Amino acid sequence: MMRRDTDIPETCDVAVVGGGTSGLALAAELKRLGIGSVVVLEREQDAGGIPRHCGHYPFGVREYGRLLKGPEYARRNVEAAVKAGVAIHTQTTVTALHPDGELSLSTPAGVCTLKARRVVLCTGVRESSRAQRFVGGERPQGVMSTGALQSLVYLGGMRPFRNPVILGSELVSFSAIATCTHLGIRPVAMIEEESRIVARPVFRPYLMMHQVRLFTGARKTRIIGRDRVEAVEFENASGALTHIETDGVIISGRFRPESALLRASHLELDRGSGGPAIDQFGQCSDPAYYSTGNLLRPAETSSWCWHEGVETARNIAEDLSGSAWTVRGSVSLTISDPAIRFVVPQRLTLTDRPGGMTQMQVGLSAPVQGRMSAKSGDREIWSARLHSRPVRRILFPLDPLRTASLEKTIELSVSRRG
């Protein structure tokens, strides 16, 4: 049973904003490491995050050694945090972030403030809306995101349509098929703007298994229907108009960090990732703030976020230990090529402080087949082969950048193979 603490304290050691996978894993680890008061602030009625809505496998193999469905995985994360001594406050919205770890809150009992020695932002991501994806046409009922579909199906037991079309082909788009299957919904097609599916090709047989037609290279997608969805039209790869009759549309993927709080705050925002700019310890521009999980980049698996939360907790515990470290300065990682969408972290703190990320994560905005390189001034300090596409996990070691840097900035770029 989740403990819902009704009285929010005036102060705490660590306040975690967001009760999803990374936030709960981080909070539980902080308590195991001996941090006194750890508070999770969750705006929804129940903590657990997105897995609460995902009534399918696979979750929990690395974390708990068992194959779990999303809701059971979410319950385990909540129970582990509560058992460790974490105070979870649900229906609590953080309305503002102030310098030095002060938060403005809105709760069922009214508004209040909370001062924390450290604040961790774990607000996650959301899917891009229909407007953000420039999907035209009429505005009938029956158009929703994968997250909304999962809430209706798994939490409400509702069947919003029978034969929808899925817009997008990321991993979450295939998750939408699994969600539909739960209540006998049969998607009729998956439509993707790119020339091939965004998810790895290994998932393509899943479409044949469920008799879902795939259309790639789609352009000028329109939704047709006055009261309810009746059809979807688009130009196919050859430019011909394609018309598909359907009673629903699932707008899936193209995740964006849930960064409304950040945009209204004093914290530095990274334009590439859309999340906060951090160093290798997960520390934001205000050292009282940290961040972890999918707020840092769109979008990783629950397992990745769980383990990242645990590692960030260790960094925070070390920070709160009172140890003194030598800080020699910092180096910013900058992007000079439009093919690179983002890099995490965006800053390297040059210090003898233990822990921190050992790899940088790179996201692409276009396919690259060639090399990625880093320059400090006019000197190339590192390069490596890069052959990948957008929405892929790309990791490179940080040590060559940390040990060889001489300038205040390191410039990242790619060179394509001719």
Short mmCIF file of C-alpha atoms in Angstrom, two decimals:
data_model
loop_
_atom_site.label_atom_id
_atom_site.label_comp_id
_atom_site.label_asym_id
_atom_site.label_seq_id
_atom_site.Cartn_x
_atom_site.Cartn_y
_atom_site.Cartn_z
CA MET A 1 0.00 0.00 0.00
CA MET A 2 1.35 3.44 -0.95
CA ARG A 3 1.83 5.85 1.93
CA ARG A 4 0.32 9.23 1.12
CA ASP A 5 1.73 11.78 3.55
CA THR A 6 -0.77 14.58 3.98
CA ASP A 7 1.57 17.00 5.76
CA ILE A 8 4.37 18.24 3.54
CA PRO A 9 7.37 19.34 5.61
CA GLU A 10 8.84 22.81 5.35
CA THR A 11 12.33 21.40 4.70
CA CYS A 12 13.92 18.13 3.61
CA ASP A 13 17.26 16.78 2.47
CA VAL A 14 16.15 15.80 -1.05
CA ALA A 15 12.93 16.60 -2.91
CA VAL A 16 12.24 14.49 -6.00
CA VAL A 17 9.90 16.13 -8.53
CA GLY A 18 8.14 13.27 -10.31
CA GLY A 19 7.15 9.84 -9.02
CA GLY A 20 7.94 7.77 -12.11
CA THR A 21 10.55 5.07 -12.59
CA SER A 22 13.70 7.18 -12.27
CA GLY A 23 12.36 9.30 -9.40
CA LEU A 24 11.28 6.32 -7.30
CA ALA A 25 14.50 4.38 -7.94
CA LEU A 26 16.56 7.44 -7.02
CA ALA A 27 14.55 8.13 -3.87
CA ALA A 28 14.81 4.53 -2.63
CA GLU A 29 18.56 4.46 -3.28
CA LEU A 30 19.06 7.74 -1.40
CA LYS A 31 17.39 6.24 1.67
CA ARG A 32 19.50 3.09 1.39
CA LEU A 33 22.56 5.34 1.31
CA GLY A 34 21.52 6.97 4.59
CA ILE A 35 20.05 10.28 3.43
CA GLY A 36 17.71 11.49 6.16
CA SER A 37 14.54 12.91 4.63
CA VAL A 38 13.61 12.14 1.02
CA VAL A 39 10.31 13.41 -0.39
CA VAL A 40 8.71 12.47 -3.73
CA LEU A 41 6.26 15.00 -5.19
CA GLU A 42 3.86 13.46 -7.71
CA ARG A 43 1.07 15.43 -9.38
CA GLU A 44 -1.09 12.40 -10.25
CA GLN A 45 -3.26 10.47 -7.83
CA ASP A 46 -0.86 7.52 -7.82
CA ALA A 47 2.90 7.29 -8.22
CA GLY A 48 4.56 4.86 -10.63
CA GLY A 49 4.76 6.85 -13.85
CA ILE A 50 4.11 5.64 -17.40
CA PRO A 51 4.51 1.88 -16.61
CA ARG A 52 1.21 2.07 -14.66
CA HIS A 53 -0.51 2.38 -18.04
CA CYS A 54 1.48 -0.33 -19.85
CA GLY A 55 -0.28 -3.62 -19.18
CA HIS A 56 2.21 -5.67 -21.17
CA TYR A 57 5.72 -7.12 -20.92
CA PRO A 58 8.68 -6.67 -20.64
CA PHE A 59 9.57 -4.77 -17.46
CA GLY A 60 11.73 -5.52 -14.44
CA VAL A 61 14.15 -8.17 -15.68
CA ARG A 62 17.33 -6.28 -14.76
CA GLU A 63 15.86 -4.53 -11.74
CA TYR A 64 13.98 -7.38 -10.05
CA GLY A 65 15.09 -10.50 -11.92
CA ARG A 66 11.53 -11.15 -13.09
CA LEU A 67 9.51 -10.52 -16.24
CA LEU A 68 6.74 -8.11 -15.22
CA LYS A 69 3.94 -6.18 -16.83
CA GLY A 70 4.03 -2.41 -16.45
CA PRO A 71 1.52 -1.99 -13.59
CA GLU A 72 3.21 -4.64 -11.44
CA TYR A 73 6.60 -3.07 -12.16
CA ALA A 74 5.27 0.35 -11.12
CA ARG A 75 3.86 -1.11 -7.89
CA ARG A 76 7.19 -2.70 -7.07
CA ASN A 77 8.99 0.60 -7.55
CA VAL A 78 6.51 2.38 -5.28
CA GLU A 79 6.68 -0.36 -2.63
CA ALA A 80 10.49 -0.35 -2.68
CA ALA A 81 10.54 3.41 -2.10
CA VAL A 82 7.99 3.30 0.71
CA LYS A 83 9.76 0.38 2.38
CA ALA A 84 13.03 2.32 2.27
CA GLY A 85 11.37 5.23 4.10
CA VAL A 86 10.56 7.63 1.26
CA ALA A 87 7.64 10.02 1.84
CA ILE A 88 5.45 10.06 -1.30
CA HIS A 89 3.07 13.02 -1.71
CA THR A 90 0.59 12.47 -4.54
CA GLN A 91 -1.78 15.06 -6.05
CA THR A 92 1.01 17.53 -5.37
CA THR A 93 2.09 19.84 -8.19
CA VAL A 94 5.32 21.79 -8.20
CA THR A 95 4.35 25.18 -9.61
CA ALA A 96 7.73 26.96 -9.53
CA LEU A 97 11.44 26.27 -9.09
CA HIS A 98 13.37 28.90 -7.14
CA PRO A 99 17.13 29.31 -6.56
CA ASP A 100 18.87 27.19 -3.92
CA GLY A 101 16.30 24.38 -3.86
CA GLU A 102 13.11 26.21 -2.87
CA LEU A 103 9.87 24.92 -4.45
CA SER A 104 6.37 26.35 -4.69
CA LEU A 105 3.72 23.63 -4.36
CA SER A 106 0.00 23.24 -4.95
CA THR A 107 -1.60 20.48 -2.84
CA PRO A 108 -5.15 19.37 -1.98
CA ALA A 109 -4.72 21.31 1.27
CA GLY A 110 -3.60 24.51 -0.46
CA VAL A 111 -0.37 26.14 -1.55
CA CYS A 112 2.94 25.94 0.33
CA THR A 113 6.70 26.03 -0.11
CA LEU A 114 9.35 23.39 0.47
CA LYS A 115 13.06 24.05 0.93
CA ALA A 116 15.34 21.13 0.04
CA ARG A 117 19.09 20.80 0.25
CA ARG A 118 18.90 19.15 -3.18
CA VAL A 119 16.07 18.94 -5.70
CA VAL A 120 15.95 16.26 -8.41
CA LEU A 121 13.85 16.87 -11.52
CA CYS A 122 12.34 13.63 -12.89
CA THR A 123 9.29 14.83 -14.80
CA GLY A 124 9.88 12.59 -17.82
CA VAL A 125 8.53 13.06 -21.35
CA ARG A 126 5.31 13.32 -23.31
CA GLU A 127 4.42 12.48 -26.89
CA SER A 128 4.19 15.24 -29.46
CA SER A 129 0.65 16.39 -30.10
CA ARG A 130 -1.22 16.37 -33.38
CA ALA A 131 -0.58 20.10 -33.76
CA GLN A 132 3.14 19.71 -33.09
CA ARG A 133 3.28 17.06 -35.82
CA PHE A 134 1.31 19.22 -38.30
CA VAL A 135 -1.38 16.60 -38.92
CA GLY A 136 -4.11 18.37 -40.85
CA GLY A 137 -7.78 17.76 -41.53
CA GLU A 138 -10.87 17.84 -39.35
CA ARG A 139 -10.98 17.48 -35.56
CA PRO A 140 -13.31 14.59 -34.75
CA GLN A 141 -13.34 12.42 -31.64
CA GLY A 142 -11.15 9.33 -31.64
CA VAL A 143 -7.70 10.95 -31.95
CA MET A 144 -5.32 10.32 -29.04
CA SER A 145 -1.74 9.68 -27.98
CA THR A 146 -0.41 6.26 -27.02
CA GLY A 147 -0.32 7.39 -23.39
CA ALA A 148 -3.99 8.38 -23.45
CA LEU A 149 -4.87 5.07 -25.11
CA GLN A 150 -3.00 3.11 -22.42
CA SER A 151 -4.81 5.01 -19.67
CA LEU A 152 -8.21 4.27 -21.20
CA VAL A 153 -7.47 0.61 -21.87
CA TYR A 154 -5.49 -0.47 -18.82
CA LEU A 155 -6.83 1.88 -16.15
CA GLY A 156 -10.37 2.39 -17.40
CA GLY A 157 -11.07 -0.84 -19.32
CA MET A 158 -12.46 1.25 -22.19
CA ARG A 159 -12.30 0.57 -25.92
CA PRO A 160 -12.22 3.97 -27.67
CA PHE A 161 -12.24 2.50 -31.20
CA ARG A 162 -12.06 -0.82 -33.04
CA ASN A 163 -9.82 -0.34 -36.09
CA PRO A 164 -7.45 2.62 -35.60
CA VAL A 165 -4.51 3.87 -37.62
CA ILE A 166 -1.17 4.43 -35.86
CA LEU A 167 0.84 7.50 -36.86
CA GLY A 168 4.51 6.83 -36.14
CA SER A 169 6.77 3.77 -36.01
CA GLU A 170 8.89 4.19 -32.90
CA LEU A 171 9.07 1.52 -30.20
CA VAL A 172 6.08 3.10 -28.44
CA SER A 173 4.09 2.69 -31.67
CA PHE A 174 4.54 -1.07 -31.40
CA SER A 175 3.57 -0.81 -27.74
CA ALA A 176 0.32 0.74 -28.97
CA ILE A 177 -0.40 -2.44 -30.92
CA ALA A 178 0.09 -4.51 -27.76
CA THR A 179 -2.27 -2.16 -25.89
CA CYS A 180 -4.91 -2.52 -28.60
CA THR A 181 -4.67 -6.30 -28.51
CA HIS A 182 -5.53 -6.26 -24.80
CA LEU A 183 -9.17 -5.33 -25.58
CA GLY A 184 -9.53 -6.82 -29.04
CA ILE A 185 -8.78 -3.60 -30.94
CA ARG A 186 -7.24 -4.32 -34.36
CA PRO A 187 -5.12 -1.53 -35.87
CA VAL A 188 -5.40 -1.46 -39.64
CA ALA A 189 -2.25 0.47 -40.56
CA MET A 190 0.93 2.13 -39.34
CA ILE A 191 1.93 5.32 -41.17
CA GLU A 192 5.47 6.71 -41.03
CA GLU A 193 6.92 9.85 -42.64
CA GLU A 194 10.44 8.44 -42.85
CA SER A 195 11.50 6.06 -45.62
CA ARG A 196 11.55 3.12 -43.18
CA ILE A 197 10.36 2.39 -39.66
CA VAL A 198 12.07 4.31 -36.87
CA ALA A 199 12.19 1.32 -34.50
CA ARG A 200 14.78 -1.33 -35.23
CA PRO A 201 13.94 -3.63 -38.17
CA VAL A 202 13.62 -6.61 -35.81
CA PHE A 203 10.16 -5.28 -34.88
CA ARG A 204 8.83 -5.28 -38.43
CA PRO A 205 7.58 -8.92 -38.33
CA TYR A 206 5.36 -7.84 -35.43
CA LEU A 207 3.30 -5.89 -37.96
CA MET A 208 2.79 -8.96 -40.13
CA MET A 209 1.90 -11.02 -37.07
CA HIS A 210 -0.92 -8.59 -36.25
CA GLN A 211 -1.87 -7.92 -39.88
CA VAL A 212 -1.06 -4.21 -39.67
CA ARG A 213 -0.20 -2.64 -43.03
CA LEU A 214 2.87 -0.42 -43.10
CA PHE A 215 3.13 2.78 -45.14
CA THR A 216 6.44 4.69 -45.15
CA GLY A 217 7.39 7.95 -46.80
CA ALA A 218 3.97 9.45 -46.02
CA ARG A 219 3.38 13.18 -46.52
CA LYS A 220 0.54 15.67 -45.91
CA THR A 221 -1.41 13.41 -43.56
CA ARG A 222 -5.03 14.45 -42.95
CA ILE A 223 -7.72 13.17 -40.62
CA ILE A 224 -11.26 12.98 -42.02
CA GLY A 225 -14.48 12.90 -40.01
CA ARG A 226 -16.94 15.37 -38.52
CA ASP A 227 -18.03 13.79 -35.22
CA ARG A 228 -15.93 10.61 -35.23
CA VAL A 229 -12.84 9.66 -37.22
CA GLU A 230 -13.86 8.18 -40.56
CA ALA A 231 -10.61 7.99 -42.54
CA VAL A 232 -6.98 9.08 -42.85
CA GLU A 233 -5.52 10.38 -46.11
CA PHE A 234 -1.89 11.01 -47.06
CA GLU A 235 0.43 11.14 -50.01
CA ASN A 236 2.48 7.96 -50.27
CA ALA A 237 6.17 7.74 -51.21
CA SER A 238 5.33 7.99 -54.92
CA GLY A 239 3.11 11.04 -54.41
CA ALA A 240 -0.22 9.25 -54.92
CA LEU A 241 -3.10 9.94 -52.55
CA THR A 242 -3.84 7.03 -50.18
CA HIS A 243 -7.19 6.78 -48.36
CA ILE A 244 -7.62 4.43 -45.36
CA GLU A 245 -10.98 4.01 -43.64
CA THR A 246 -10.61 3.92 -39.86
CA ASP A 247 -12.47 4.86 -36.69
CA GLY A 248 -9.51 6.18 -34.69
CA VAL A 249 -6.01 7.63 -34.86
CA ILE A 250 -3.17 6.97 -32.43
CA ILE A 251 -0.54 9.75 -32.53
CA SER A 252 2.55 7.96 -31.23
CA GLY A 253 6.11 8.88 -30.35
CA ARG A 254 8.26 11.95 -31.05
CA PHE A 255 8.77 12.39 -27.34
CA ARG A 256 9.50 15.79 -25.80
CA PRO A 257 10.78 16.38 -22.27
CA GLU A 258 8.12 17.57 -19.84
CA SER A 259 9.97 20.83 -19.30
CA ALA A 260 7.31 23.48 -18.61
CA LEU A 261 8.72 24.00 -15.10
CA LEU A 262 12.21 24.44 -16.52
CA ARG A 263 11.19 27.00 -19.11
CA ALA A 264 9.72 29.22 -16.40
CA SER A 265 12.70 28.80 -14.05
CA HIS A 266 16.21 30.13 -13.58
CA LEU A 267 17.79 26.84 -14.70
CA GLU A 268 19.67 26.54 -17.97
CA LEU A 269 17.71 24.70 -20.66
CA ASP A 270 19.45 22.70 -23.39
CA ARG A 271 17.90 23.54 -26.74
CA GLY A 272 18.97 20.26 -28.31
CA SER A 273 17.46 17.80 -25.83
CA GLY A 274 14.71 20.11 -24.59
CA GLY A 275 15.64 19.21 -21.01
CA PRO A 276 17.97 20.77 -18.45
CA ALA A 277 21.66 21.30 -19.17
CA ILE A 278 23.63 19.07 -16.78
CA ASP A 279 27.18 17.96 -16.04
CA GLN A 280 28.37 14.37 -15.76
CA PHE A 281 26.97 14.11 -12.22
CA GLY A 282 23.47 15.12 -13.33
CA GLN A 283 23.88 18.54 -11.70
CA CYS A 284 22.05 21.51 -13.25
CA SER A 285 23.23 25.11 -13.61
CA ASP A 286 22.02 25.75 -10.04
CA PRO A 287 24.05 23.22 -7.98
CA ALA A 288 21.08 22.63 -5.67
CA TYR A 289 19.28 20.96 -8.60
CA TYR A 290 19.89 17.62 -10.30
CA SER A 291 18.01 15.78 -13.04
CA THR A 292 17.74 12.22 -14.25
CA GLY A 293 15.54 9.97 -16.38
CA ASN A 294 13.79 10.84 -19.61
CA LEU A 295 13.65 14.55 -18.84
CA LEU A 296 17.26 14.49 -20.06
CA ARG A 297 16.49 13.05 -23.46
CA PRO A 298 13.52 11.59 -25.34
CA ALA A 299 13.09 8.69 -24.60
CA GLU A 300 14.84 5.77 -22.93
CA THR A 301 13.52 2.49 -21.54
CA SER A 302 12.22 2.15 -17.99
CA SER A 303 15.18 -0.07 -17.15
CA TRP A 304 17.63 2.58 -18.33
CA CYS A 305 15.83 5.27 -16.30
CA TRP A 306 15.77 3.06 -13.18
CA HIS A 307 19.51 2.43 -13.28
CA GLU A 308 20.26 6.06 -14.15
CA GLY A 309 18.20 7.14 -11.15
CA VAL A 310 20.22 4.85 -8.89
CA GLU A 311 23.52 6.23 -10.22
CA THR A 312 22.35 9.82 -9.81
CA ALA A 313 21.33 9.05 -6.22
CA ARG A 314 24.89 7.98 -5.50
CA ASN A 315 26.20 11.23 -6.95
CA ILE A 316 23.80 13.23 -4.77
CA ALA A 317 24.69 11.26 -1.63
CA GLU A 318 28.37 11.97 -2.29
CA ASP A 319 27.51 15.65 -2.80
CA LEU A 320 25.68 15.78 0.55
CA SER A 321 28.47 13.98 2.43
CA GLY A 322 30.38 17.18 3.02
CA SER A 323 33.50 15.98 1.21
CA ALA A 324 35.73 18.65 -0.32
CA TRP A 325 36.82 18.27 -3.93
CA THR A 326 39.09 20.24 -6.16
CA VAL A 327 37.24 21.86 -9.08
CA ARG A 328 39.49 23.08 -11.87
CA GLY A 329 36.73 24.52 -14.00
CA SER A 330 34.24 23.24 -16.54
CA VAL A 331 34.03 22.53 -20.26
CA SER A 332 30.91 22.96 -22.39
CA LEU A 333 30.06 20.43 -25.08
CA THR A 334 28.77 22.30 -28.13
CA ILE A 335 27.23 21.00 -31.36
CA SER A 336 28.28 22.38 -34.73
CA ASP A 337 26.47 19.97 -37.04
CA PRO A 338 22.67 19.90 -37.58
CA ALA A 339 22.80 16.10 -37.87
CA ILE A 340 23.48 16.00 -34.11
CA ARG A 341 20.30 16.76 -32.22
CA PHE A 342 21.62 16.63 -28.65
CA VAL A 343 24.39 15.44 -26.37
CA VAL A 344 24.06 14.49 -22.67
CA PRO A 345 25.75 15.73 -20.54
CA GLN A 346 26.22 19.20 -21.95
CA ARG A 347 28.95 20.18 -19.52
CA LEU A 348 31.97 18.47 -17.95
CA THR A 349 33.04 19.56 -14.48
CA LEU A 350 36.81 19.13 -14.18
CA THR A 351 37.17 17.76 -10.67
CA ASP A 352 38.52 14.94 -8.55
CA ARG A 353 34.98 14.24 -7.30
CA PRO A 354 34.28 10.50 -7.60
CA GLY A 355 31.46 8.99 -9.66
CA GLY A 356 29.59 10.53 -12.55
CA MET A 357 28.78 9.41 -16.07
CA THR A 358 31.49 7.61 -17.97
CA GLN A 359 29.75 7.99 -21.35
CA MET A 360 28.07 10.75 -23.30
CA GLN A 361 24.82 10.01 -25.05
CA VAL A 362 24.30 11.44 -28.52
CA GLY A 363 21.01 11.82 -30.37
CA LEU A 364 20.83 12.33 -34.13
CA SER A 365 18.37 14.36 -36.18
CA ALA A 366 19.40 12.64 -39.44
CA PRO A 367 21.07 9.35 -40.42
CA VAL A 368 24.87 9.47 -40.29
CA GLN A 369 27.37 7.09 -41.84
CA GLY A 370 30.88 8.30 -41.16
CA ARG A 371 32.72 9.57 -38.08
CA MET A 372 31.99 11.74 -35.09
CA SER A 373 34.75 13.95 -33.77
CA ALA A 374 35.48 16.38 -30.94
CA LYS A 375 37.70 19.45 -31.22
CA SER A 376 39.26 21.58 -28.50
CA GLY A 377 40.12 24.78 -30.29
CA ASP A 378 41.75 23.77 -33.58
CA ARG A 379 42.90 20.40 -32.25
CA GLU A 380 40.97 17.18 -32.77
CA ILE A 381 41.07 15.34 -29.44
CA TRP A 382 38.84 12.38 -30.26
CA SER A 383 36.97 10.69 -33.11
CA ALA A 384 35.05 7.45 -33.59
CA ARG A 385 33.07 5.64 -36.25
CA LEU A 386 29.39 6.55 -36.33
CA HIS A 387 26.83 4.64 -38.36
CA SER A 388 23.37 5.21 -36.94
CA ARG A 389 19.93 6.77 -37.31
CA PRO A 390 17.69 9.04 -35.18
CA VAL A 391 16.01 7.54 -32.09
CA ARG A 392 18.89 5.17 -31.41
CA ARG A 393 20.96 4.86 -28.25
CA ILE A 394 24.45 6.13 -29.13
CA LEU A 395 27.11 6.14 -26.41
CA PHE A 396 30.71 7.34 -26.53
CA PRO A 397 33.32 7.48 -23.73
CA LEU A 398 33.77 10.75 -21.86
CA ASP A 399 37.34 10.15 -20.67
CA PRO A 400 39.05 11.33 -23.90
CA LEU A 401 37.19 14.65 -23.62
CA ARG A 402 37.76 15.09 -19.90
CA THR A 403 41.47 14.34 -19.95
CA ALA A 404 42.44 16.10 -23.18
CA SER A 405 40.40 19.31 -22.93
CA LEU A 406 42.35 22.58 -22.96
CA GLU A 407 39.64 25.06 -23.96
CA LYS A 408 36.37 26.14 -22.35
CA THR A 409 34.39 24.41 -25.09
CA ILE A 410 34.56 21.14 -27.00
CA GLU A 411 32.92 21.14 -30.41
CA LEU A 412 31.17 17.98 -31.62
CA SER A 413 30.63 17.34 -35.33
CA VAL A 414 30.22 14.52 -37.84
CA SER A 415 31.85 13.77 -41.17
CA ARG A 416 29.97 11.62 -43.65
CA ARG A 417 31.56 8.87 -45.62
CA GLY A 418 31.56 9.61 -49.32
#
